[in-house]
């Protein structure tokens, strides 16, 4: 486990406007999606869960047919199946996950957000888009007064969160199951629970569960 020190965080708006223009490429992609699928959400996806939670999970970005369609992080695509099943298993969620934002699922002491709030083409945000959207991630972290544990799904979520905390990535390199102490927070790395990673065996359900077992053990 590495220990790194954080600089102070400056709170700003935690949720972007639904027509946020800051990333022109993503705004254009969003407009195209609205024209093609007017019944979909097709907007920046807000965080899900209570700001009083002690656990924050940071993913990469909304999936086109997942959160971009439904409007709730990780809801409606494969990654959500594994994530929500795991949260239910470790008591970070209650209810039944039915891949719909109105399924009644409730997060318990847990919040979910993304490093980039708008769906990017091919699930690949550009570095400038990751940098531009970081202010919303930083504000999300800064406005969670009880936050202690941050699970980072994949390298991009890891690196953007580390930067949002005012740290250098060299002091906290990404590795699956790595744990870093960062001031008041403990950062837990996991490979992203994407279909690609699970289909190729990069991430098994057990590897994923083990990360959350550690978080549960630490938070009590
Ligand atoms: S990714 Fe973030 S900063 Fe960029 S347009 Fe969407 S909400 Fe705005």
mmCIF file of C-alpha atoms and ligand atoms in Angstrom:
data_model
loop_
_atom_site.group_PDB
_atom_site.id
_atom_site.type_symbol
_atom_site.label_atom_id
_atom_site.label_comp_id
_atom_site.label_asym_id
_atom_site.label_seq_id
_atom_site.Cartn_x
_atom_site.Cartn_y
_atom_site.Cartn_z
ATOM 1 C CA UNK A 1 0.000 0.000 0.000
ATOM 2 C CA UNK A 2 1.330 3.440 -0.897
ATOM 3 C CA UNK A 3 0.666 6.606 1.090
ATOM 4 C CA UNK A 4 0.364 9.930 -0.706
ATOM 5 C CA UNK A 5 -0.654 13.388 0.496
ATOM 6 C CA UNK A 6 -3.496 15.400 -1.027
ATOM 7 C CA UNK A 7 -3.911 19.098 -1.697
ATOM 8 C CA UNK A 8 -7.159 20.840 -0.787
ATOM 9 C CA UNK A 9 -10.120 20.440 -3.155
ATOM 10 C CA UNK A 10 -12.115 23.381 -4.443
ATOM 11 C CA UNK A 11 -15.856 22.601 -4.603
ATOM 12 C CA UNK A 12 -17.614 23.599 -7.838
ATOM 13 C CA UNK A 13 -20.753 22.340 -9.526
ATOM 14 C CA UNK A 14 -21.021 18.569 -9.114
ATOM 15 C CA UNK A 15 -23.338 17.972 -12.070
ATOM 16 C CA UNK A 16 -22.965 19.430 -15.573
ATOM 17 C CA UNK A 17 -25.771 21.081 -17.473
ATOM 18 C CA UNK A 18 -27.622 18.622 -19.704
ATOM 19 C CA UNK A 19 -26.355 20.597 -22.715
ATOM 20 C CA UNK A 20 -22.815 21.027 -21.386
ATOM 21 C CA UNK A 21 -20.821 22.432 -24.330
ATOM 22 C CA UNK A 22 -17.315 22.019 -22.902
ATOM 23 C CA UNK A 23 -16.295 19.061 -25.087
ATOM 24 C CA UNK A 24 -17.380 19.895 -28.649
ATOM 25 C CA UNK A 25 -16.814 16.375 -29.984
ATOM 26 C CA UNK A 26 -18.935 14.822 -27.237
ATOM 27 C CA UNK A 27 -21.620 17.499 -27.544
ATOM 28 C CA UNK A 28 -21.867 16.684 -31.247
ATOM 29 C CA UNK A 29 -21.997 12.939 -30.554
ATOM 30 C CA UNK A 30 -24.731 13.597 -27.996
ATOM 31 C CA UNK A 31 -26.720 15.626 -30.540
ATOM 32 C CA UNK A 32 -26.407 12.826 -33.103
ATOM 33 C CA UNK A 33 -27.604 10.306 -30.524
ATOM 34 C CA UNK A 34 -30.591 12.519 -29.658
ATOM 35 C CA UNK A 35 -31.546 12.669 -33.332
ATOM 36 C CA UNK A 36 -31.186 8.898 -33.771
ATOM 37 C CA UNK A 37 -32.684 7.826 -30.441
ATOM 38 C CA UNK A 38 -34.939 10.604 -29.121
ATOM 39 C CA UNK A 39 -36.284 8.338 -26.372
ATOM 40 C CA UNK A 40 -32.856 7.823 -24.821
ATOM 41 C CA UNK A 41 -31.312 9.953 -22.083
ATOM 42 C CA UNK A 42 -28.464 11.268 -24.316
ATOM 43 C CA UNK A 43 -27.094 13.793 -21.775
ATOM 44 C CA UNK A 44 -24.309 14.000 -19.179
ATOM 45 C CA UNK A 45 -25.095 11.318 -16.597
ATOM 46 C CA UNK A 46 -25.307 12.517 -12.997
ATOM 47 C CA UNK A 47 -23.835 10.606 -10.090
ATOM 48 C CA UNK A 48 -26.079 8.011 -8.456
ATOM 49 C CA UNK A 49 -26.302 7.732 -4.677
ATOM 50 C CA UNK A 50 -26.172 9.844 -1.573
ATOM 51 C CA UNK A 51 -23.488 12.528 -1.134
ATOM 52 C CA UNK A 52 -23.243 11.362 2.509
ATOM 53 C CA UNK A 53 -21.882 7.978 1.400
ATOM 54 C CA UNK A 54 -18.489 6.792 2.571
ATOM 55 C CA UNK A 55 -17.811 4.896 -0.663
ATOM 56 C CA UNK A 56 -17.487 6.437 -4.133
ATOM 57 C CA UNK A 57 -17.067 4.284 -7.250
ATOM 58 C CA UNK A 58 -15.615 6.014 -10.302
ATOM 59 C CA UNK A 59 -16.095 4.487 -13.737
ATOM 60 C CA UNK A 60 -14.889 5.645 -17.126
ATOM 61 C CA UNK A 61 -17.885 7.123 -18.993
ATOM 62 C CA UNK A 62 -21.496 6.243 -19.846
ATOM 63 C CA UNK A 63 -21.907 3.376 -22.293
ATOM 64 C CA UNK A 64 -23.891 4.254 -25.411
ATOM 65 C CA UNK A 65 -26.657 1.747 -24.718
ATOM 66 C CA UNK A 66 -26.136 1.682 -20.961
ATOM 67 C CA UNK A 67 -26.117 4.875 -18.891
ATOM 68 C CA UNK A 68 -26.420 7.066 -21.975
ATOM 69 C CA UNK A 69 -29.673 5.295 -22.770
ATOM 70 C CA UNK A 70 -31.087 4.977 -19.262
ATOM 71 C CA UNK A 71 -29.584 8.005 -17.472
ATOM 72 C CA UNK A 72 -28.250 6.094 -14.438
ATOM 73 C CA UNK A 73 -24.580 5.099 -14.150
ATOM 74 C CA UNK A 74 -23.836 1.489 -15.168
ATOM 75 C CA UNK A 75 -27.526 0.814 -15.771
ATOM 76 C CA UNK A 76 -28.572 -1.196 -18.800
ATOM 77 C CA UNK A 77 -25.323 -2.711 -20.009
ATOM 78 C CA UNK A 78 -23.167 -5.671 -19.106
ATOM 79 C CA UNK A 79 -20.834 -3.763 -16.776
ATOM 80 C CA UNK A 80 -23.806 -2.917 -14.586
ATOM 81 C CA UNK A 81 -24.798 -6.559 -14.189
ATOM 82 C CA UNK A 82 -21.512 -7.374 -12.457
ATOM 83 C CA UNK A 83 -21.211 -4.080 -10.590
ATOM 84 C CA UNK A 84 -24.693 -4.068 -9.076
ATOM 85 C CA UNK A 85 -24.613 -7.795 -8.255
ATOM 86 C CA UNK A 86 -21.377 -7.164 -6.381
ATOM 87 C CA UNK A 87 -22.733 -4.109 -4.558
ATOM 88 C CA UNK A 88 -25.808 -6.089 -3.501
ATOM 89 C CA UNK A 89 -23.605 -8.945 -2.272
ATOM 90 C CA UNK A 90 -21.530 -6.654 -0.060
ATOM 91 C CA UNK A 91 -24.397 -4.578 1.297
ATOM 92 C CA UNK A 92 -23.638 -1.441 -0.710
ATOM 93 C CA UNK A 93 -27.043 -1.688 -2.410
ATOM 94 C CA UNK A 94 -30.547 -2.844 -1.505
ATOM 95 C CA UNK A 95 -33.392 -4.052 -3.676
ATOM 96 C CA UNK A 96 -33.295 -5.752 -7.047
ATOM 97 C CA UNK A 97 -31.278 -4.544 -10.016
ATOM 98 C CA UNK A 98 -33.434 -4.714 -13.128
ATOM 99 C CA UNK A 99 -31.305 -2.564 -15.448
ATOM 100 C CA UNK A 100 -33.847 0.266 -15.322
ATOM 101 C CA UNK A 101 -33.482 3.586 -13.485
ATOM 102 C CA UNK A 102 -36.930 3.012 -11.943
ATOM 103 C CA UNK A 103 -36.160 -0.483 -10.644
ATOM 104 C CA UNK A 104 -36.103 0.825 -7.059
ATOM 105 C CA UNK A 105 -32.509 -0.235 -6.438
ATOM 106 C CA UNK A 106 -31.018 1.852 -3.634
ATOM 107 C CA UNK A 107 -27.336 2.398 -2.951
ATOM 108 C CA UNK A 108 -26.308 2.084 0.696
ATOM 109 C CA UNK A 109 -23.383 4.220 1.891
ATOM 110 C CA UNK A 110 -22.262 4.222 -1.731
ATOM 111 C CA UNK A 111 -22.259 6.568 -4.712
ATOM 112 C CA UNK A 112 -21.353 5.948 -8.343
ATOM 113 C CA UNK A 113 -19.938 8.476 -10.773
ATOM 114 C CA UNK A 114 -17.857 8.586 -13.936
ATOM 115 C CA UNK A 115 -14.600 10.294 -14.885
ATOM 116 C CA UNK A 116 -16.303 11.544 -18.063
ATOM 117 C CA UNK A 117 -20.015 12.311 -17.877
ATOM 118 C CA UNK A 118 -20.909 12.104 -21.583
ATOM 119 C CA UNK A 119 -20.825 9.023 -23.768
ATOM 120 C CA UNK A 120 -17.712 9.049 -25.973
ATOM 121 C CA UNK A 121 -17.523 7.406 -29.420
ATOM 122 C CA UNK A 122 -16.182 3.819 -29.101
ATOM 123 C CA UNK A 123 -16.041 4.259 -25.311
ATOM 124 C CA UNK A 124 -12.829 6.225 -25.791
ATOM 125 C CA UNK A 125 -12.714 9.767 -24.412
ATOM 126 C CA UNK A 126 -9.839 11.959 -25.569
ATOM 127 C CA UNK A 127 -7.310 13.160 -22.985
ATOM 128 C CA UNK A 128 -8.622 16.723 -23.322
ATOM 129 C CA UNK A 129 -12.163 15.500 -22.594
ATOM 130 C CA UNK A 130 -11.003 13.621 -19.510
ATOM 131 C CA UNK A 131 -9.192 16.751 -18.355
ATOM 132 C CA UNK A 132 -12.169 19.004 -19.074
ATOM 133 C CA UNK A 133 -14.688 16.844 -17.223
ATOM 134 C CA UNK A 134 -12.423 16.404 -14.190
ATOM 135 C CA UNK A 135 -13.831 19.488 -12.524
ATOM 136 C CA UNK A 136 -17.124 17.672 -12.008
ATOM 137 C CA UNK A 137 -15.351 14.669 -10.536
ATOM 138 C CA UNK A 138 -13.295 16.900 -8.254
ATOM 139 C CA UNK A 139 -16.447 18.709 -7.117
ATOM 140 C CA UNK A 140 -18.193 15.384 -6.490
ATOM 141 C CA UNK A 141 -15.353 14.242 -4.246
ATOM 142 C CA UNK A 142 -15.112 17.597 -2.497
ATOM 143 C CA UNK A 143 -18.808 17.610 -1.616
ATOM 144 C CA UNK A 144 -18.884 14.180 0.032
ATOM 145 C CA UNK A 145 -18.128 14.997 3.668
ATOM 146 C CA UNK A 146 -17.993 11.394 4.900
ATOM 147 C CA UNK A 147 -16.070 9.967 1.947
ATOM 148 C CA UNK A 148 -13.390 7.455 2.932
ATOM 149 C CA UNK A 149 -13.093 4.856 0.153
ATOM 150 C CA UNK A 150 -12.866 5.393 -3.611
ATOM 151 C CA UNK A 151 -12.991 2.407 -5.969
ATOM 152 C CA UNK A 152 -11.438 3.261 -9.313
ATOM 153 C CA UNK A 153 -12.576 1.166 -12.254
ATOM 154 C CA UNK A 154 -9.762 1.135 -14.794
ATOM 155 C CA UNK A 155 -6.716 3.206 -15.494
ATOM 156 C CA UNK A 156 -8.497 6.312 -16.809
ATOM 157 C CA UNK A 157 -10.759 6.564 -13.753
ATOM 158 C CA UNK A 158 -7.731 5.989 -11.559
ATOM 159 C CA UNK A 159 -5.553 8.617 -13.221
ATOM 160 C CA UNK A 160 -8.253 11.254 -13.433
ATOM 161 C CA UNK A 161 -9.235 10.777 -9.794
ATOM 162 C CA UNK A 162 -5.634 10.924 -8.645
ATOM 163 C CA UNK A 163 -5.251 14.201 -10.550
ATOM 164 C CA UNK A 164 -8.572 15.464 -9.144
ATOM 165 C CA UNK A 165 -7.098 14.914 -5.699
ATOM 166 C CA UNK A 166 -4.118 17.044 -6.659
ATOM 167 C CA UNK A 167 -1.709 14.102 -6.715
ATOM 168 C CA UNK A 168 0.844 12.787 -9.175
ATOM 169 C CA UNK A 169 0.108 9.444 -10.790
ATOM 170 C CA UNK A 170 3.736 8.414 -10.363
ATOM 171 C CA UNK A 171 3.079 8.369 -6.613
ATOM 172 C CA UNK A 172 0.078 6.063 -7.024
ATOM 173 C CA UNK A 173 0.428 3.856 -10.120
ATOM 174 C CA UNK A 174 -2.634 1.941 -11.303
ATOM 175 C CA UNK A 175 -2.673 -1.827 -10.781
ATOM 176 C CA UNK A 176 -5.591 -4.168 -10.211
ATOM 177 C CA UNK A 177 -6.165 -4.649 -6.466
ATOM 178 C CA UNK A 178 -3.655 -1.920 -5.573
ATOM 179 C CA UNK A 179 -4.587 0.203 -2.568
ATOM 180 C CA UNK A 180 -3.271 3.736 -2.060
ATOM 181 C CA UNK A 181 -3.640 5.973 0.966
ATOM 182 C CA UNK A 182 -4.415 9.547 -0.128
ATOM 183 C CA UNK A 183 -4.962 11.836 2.836
ATOM 184 C CA UNK A 184 -8.392 11.078 4.272
ATOM 185 C CA UNK A 185 -9.151 8.641 1.469
ATOM 186 C CA UNK A 186 -8.162 5.113 0.576
ATOM 187 C CA UNK A 187 -8.100 4.390 -3.159
ATOM 188 C CA UNK A 188 -8.848 0.868 -4.421
ATOM 189 C CA UNK A 189 -7.962 -0.025 -8.006
ATOM 190 C CA UNK A 190 -9.832 -2.547 -10.109
ATOM 191 C CA UNK A 191 -9.850 -3.408 -13.752
ATOM 192 C CA UNK A 192 -13.035 -2.048 -15.277
ATOM 193 C CA UNK A 193 -15.959 -4.487 -15.131
ATOM 194 C CA UNK A 194 -16.572 -4.185 -18.883
ATOM 195 C CA UNK A 195 -17.817 -7.051 -20.997
ATOM 196 C CA UNK A 196 -14.472 -7.057 -22.835
ATOM 197 C CA UNK A 197 -12.452 -7.446 -19.632
ATOM 198 C CA UNK A 198 -14.654 -10.192 -18.244
ATOM 199 C CA UNK A 199 -14.978 -12.064 -21.556
ATOM 200 C CA UNK A 200 -11.213 -12.091 -21.998
ATOM 201 C CA UNK A 201 -10.558 -13.149 -18.396
ATOM 202 C CA UNK A 202 -8.675 -9.934 -17.578
ATOM 203 C CA UNK A 203 -11.185 -9.492 -14.757
ATOM 204 C CA UNK A 204 -13.032 -12.421 -13.196
ATOM 205 C CA UNK A 205 -16.071 -11.942 -10.958
ATOM 206 C CA UNK A 206 -13.953 -13.230 -8.064
ATOM 207 C CA UNK A 207 -11.220 -10.633 -8.700
ATOM 208 C CA UNK A 208 -13.904 -7.957 -8.709
ATOM 209 C CA UNK A 209 -15.611 -9.270 -5.579
ATOM 210 C CA UNK A 210 -12.279 -9.405 -3.770
ATOM 211 C CA UNK A 211 -11.834 -5.644 -4.248
ATOM 212 C CA UNK A 212 -15.228 -4.940 -2.680
ATOM 213 C CA UNK A 213 -14.622 -7.490 0.069
ATOM 214 C CA UNK A 214 -11.563 -5.454 1.031
ATOM 215 C CA UNK A 215 -13.558 -2.204 0.963
ATOM 216 C CA UNK A 216 -16.268 -3.735 3.142
ATOM 217 C CA UNK A 217 -13.675 -5.044 5.574
ATOM 218 C CA UNK A 218 -12.020 -1.627 5.814
ATOM 219 C CA UNK A 219 -15.235 0.390 6.131
ATOM 220 C CA UNK A 220 -16.813 -2.087 8.514
HETATM 221 S S1 LIG B 1 -17.753 15.155 -20.833
HETATM 222 FE FE1 LIG B 1 -18.102 16.489 -19.079
HETATM 223 S S2 LIG B 1 -17.139 18.467 -19.562
HETATM 224 FE FE2 LIG B 1 -17.338 17.292 -21.477
HETATM 225 S S3 LIG B 1 -19.269 17.975 -22.380
HETATM 226 FE FE3 LIG B 1 -19.744 16.155 -21.136
HETATM 227 S S4 LIG B 1 -20.290 16.931 -19.126
HETATM 228 FE FE4 LIG B 1 -19.280 18.616 -20.214
#
